[in-house]
Amino acid sequence: MPEPKEWYSLPIRDKKRRTKFLLLFALSVGIFWFAFGTFWGLFSLLVIGLVLLPFYTKTHYRIEEGKIYIKKPLYVLEKDLSYYKKVLKDRYGLFLSPFKKSTPLENFRGLFLQVDDESLRDELFEYLKGVIEGGDKGES
């Protein structure tokens, strides 16, 4: 049985430029609050806070025994690696696709794993490529 792979992602720590835009956006909410009143200011703050929740909270990832567990602040997602057929790598992480060929549905049915560390991203890519595309399904 392979060693479990585990990591976490906290985008607000690693993406300084986006954090600056977030602060500017928060400032615009303050202006909205001032211009339109307390109710709409609180409402917009609540909506923005919920939409950006993954940006300023930790997401824990764990791969073991042919499954992937994604622990977010409000829930835990558990998926079988056998569902996925292809692994793609980009500069923000890895994308697991349920299709062998690219399709328009890929973005809606796939799973994105945010990996900020480049060396870890390469290691996970090779591991998942072997498990998913190599037919290994997590057992060695």
Tab-separated table of C-alpha atoms in Angstrom:
chain	number	residue	atom	x	y	z
A	1	MET	CA	0.000	0.000	0.000
A	2	PRO	CA	1.529	3.371	-0.985
A	3	GLU	CA	2.265	6.094	1.522
A	4	PRO	CA	-0.680	8.527	1.933
A	5	LYS	CA	-0.135	11.899	0.266
A	6	GLU	CA	-1.252	14.877	2.321
A	7	TRP	CA	-1.001	18.656	1.925
A	8	TYR	CA	-3.013	21.822	2.462
A	9	SER	CA	-3.638	24.994	0.526
A	10	LEU	CA	-4.116	28.516	1.858
A	11	PRO	CA	-4.319	30.908	-1.126
A	12	ILE	CA	-4.352	34.137	0.887
A	13	ARG	CA	-0.846	33.325	2.142
A	14	ASP	CA	0.658	32.360	-1.203
A	15	LYS	CA	-1.015	34.756	-3.637
A	16	LYS	CA	0.003	38.242	-2.526
A	17	ARG	CA	-1.220	40.023	-5.661
A	18	ARG	CA	-4.700	38.542	-5.358
A	19	THR	CA	-4.732	39.424	-1.671
A	20	LYS	CA	-4.154	43.081	-2.586
A	21	PHE	CA	-7.104	42.949	-4.989
A	22	LEU	CA	-9.191	41.373	-2.237
A	23	LEU	CA	-8.363	44.281	0.067
A	24	LEU	CA	-9.319	46.763	-2.658
A	25	PHE	CA	-12.560	44.869	-3.119
A	26	ALA	CA	-13.227	45.038	0.632
A	27	LEU	CA	-12.636	48.782	0.459
A	28	SER	CA	-15.231	49.022	-2.309
A	29	VAL	CA	-17.695	47.189	-0.037
A	30	GLY	CA	-17.052	49.865	2.574
A	31	ILE	CA	-17.871	52.534	0.006
A	32	PHE	CA	-21.007	50.573	-0.970
A	33	TRP	CA	-21.950	50.433	2.708
A	34	PHE	CA	-21.510	54.187	3.059
A	35	ALA	CA	-23.434	54.978	-0.143
A	36	PHE	CA	-26.398	52.601	0.189
A	37	GLY	CA	-26.805	51.993	3.911
A	38	THR	CA	-26.076	49.431	6.574
A	39	PHE	CA	-28.368	46.651	5.339
A	40	TRP	CA	-26.903	46.527	1.819
A	41	GLY	CA	-23.391	46.913	3.167
A	42	LEU	CA	-23.810	43.948	5.529
A	43	PHE	CA	-25.530	41.935	2.807
A	44	SER	CA	-22.714	42.557	0.316
A	45	LEU	CA	-20.114	41.750	2.995
A	46	LEU	CA	-21.871	38.441	3.733
A	47	VAL	CA	-22.093	37.489	0.046
A	48	ILE	CA	-18.462	38.396	-0.635
A	49	GLY	CA	-17.323	36.574	2.500
A	50	LEU	CA	-19.091	33.363	1.497
A	51	VAL	CA	-17.929	33.524	-2.115
A	52	LEU	CA	-14.312	34.055	-1.086
A	53	LEU	CA	-14.348	31.502	1.756
A	54	PRO	CA	-11.979	29.079	-0.056
A	55	PHE	CA	-9.499	31.927	-0.577
A	56	TYR	CA	-8.914	32.739	3.099
A	57	THR	CA	-9.453	29.330	4.729
A	58	LYS	CA	-7.279	26.202	4.675
A	59	THR	CA	-8.223	23.295	2.468
A	60	HIS	CA	-6.689	19.949	3.463
A	61	TYR	CA	-6.099	17.284	0.820
A	62	ARG	CA	-5.335	13.610	1.478
A	63	ILE	CA	-4.861	10.769	-1.012
A	64	GLU	CA	-4.899	7.218	0.331
A	65	GLU	CA	-6.220	3.763	-0.572
A	66	GLY	CA	-7.537	4.814	-3.988
A	67	LYS	CA	-9.536	7.742	-2.591
A	68	ILE	CA	-9.048	11.462	-2.261
A	69	TYR	CA	-10.368	13.399	0.734
A	70	ILE	CA	-10.805	17.165	0.544
A	71	LYS	CA	-11.536	18.796	3.890
A	72	LYS	CA	-12.952	22.300	3.641
A	73	PRO	CA	-14.159	24.397	6.596
A	74	LEU	CA	-17.805	23.326	6.303
A	75	TYR	CA	-17.626	19.827	4.799
A	76	VAL	CA	-15.440	16.899	3.708
A	77	LEU	CA	-15.517	15.626	0.124
A	78	GLU	CA	-14.556	12.001	-0.553
A	79	LYS	CA	-14.013	10.760	-4.125
A	80	ASP	CA	-12.775	7.501	-5.641
A	81	LEU	CA	-9.742	7.903	-7.877
A	82	SER	CA	-11.182	5.181	-10.129
A	83	TYR	CA	-13.770	7.747	-11.356
A	84	TYR	CA	-11.068	9.859	-13.005
A	85	LYS	CA	-9.398	9.039	-16.329
A	86	LYS	CA	-6.919	11.875	-16.916
A	87	VAL	CA	-4.641	14.171	-14.886
A	88	LEU	CA	-3.747	17.671	-16.086
A	89	LYS	CA	-1.228	20.048	-14.529
A	90	ASP	CA	-1.326	23.839	-14.546
A	91	ARG	CA	0.468	26.533	-12.575
A	92	TYR	CA	-2.023	26.472	-9.691
A	93	GLY	CA	-2.426	22.740	-9.186
A	94	LEU	CA	-3.776	19.554	-10.718
A	95	PHE	CA	-7.043	18.842	-12.474
A	96	LEU	CA	-8.568	15.359	-12.415
A	97	SER	CA	-10.867	14.757	-15.368
A	98	PRO	CA	-13.427	11.950	-15.670
A	99	PHE	CA	-12.918	11.941	-19.464
A	100	LYS	CA	-9.981	10.581	-21.473
A	101	LYS	CA	-10.411	13.313	-24.117
A	102	SER	CA	-11.164	16.990	-23.515
A	103	THR	CA	-14.873	17.849	-23.548
A	104	PRO	CA	-16.929	20.914	-22.589
A	105	LEU	CA	-18.258	19.013	-19.548
A	106	GLU	CA	-14.759	18.432	-18.205
A	107	ASN	CA	-14.701	21.604	-16.106
A	108	PHE	CA	-18.020	20.763	-14.466
A	109	ARG	CA	-17.390	17.104	-13.657
A	110	GLY	CA	-13.694	17.221	-12.876
A	111	LEU	CA	-11.909	17.974	-9.624
A	112	PHE	CA	-9.274	20.674	-9.125
A	113	LEU	CA	-6.600	20.117	-6.484
A	114	GLN	CA	-4.828	23.320	-5.523
A	115	VAL	CA	-1.118	22.689	-4.950
A	116	ASP	CA	0.978	25.800	-4.324
A	117	ASP	CA	4.411	24.155	-3.994
A	118	GLU	CA	5.875	23.397	-7.438
A	119	SER	CA	7.969	20.385	-6.386
A	120	LEU	CA	4.995	18.845	-4.567
A	121	ARG	CA	2.838	19.531	-7.632
A	122	ASP	CA	5.292	17.632	-9.854
A	123	GLU	CA	5.484	14.736	-7.376
A	124	LEU	CA	1.692	14.491	-7.078
A	125	PHE	CA	1.294	14.751	-10.851
A	126	GLU	CA	3.584	11.782	-11.433
A	127	TYR	CA	1.917	9.783	-8.649
A	128	LEU	CA	-1.645	10.494	-9.822
A	129	LYS	CA	-0.731	9.950	-13.460
A	130	GLY	CA	0.530	6.492	-12.526
A	131	VAL	CA	-2.515	5.722	-10.398
A	132	ILE	CA	-5.196	7.112	-12.724
A	133	GLU	CA	-3.809	6.770	-16.240
A	134	GLY	CA	-1.609	3.772	-15.498
A	135	GLY	CA	-4.517	1.670	-14.255
A	136	ASP	CA	-2.898	1.212	-10.816
A	137	LYS	CA	-5.910	2.636	-8.888
A	138	GLY	CA	-3.873	3.401	-5.758
A	139	GLU	CA	-2.524	-0.050	-4.921
A	140	SER	CA	1.091	-1.107	-5.376
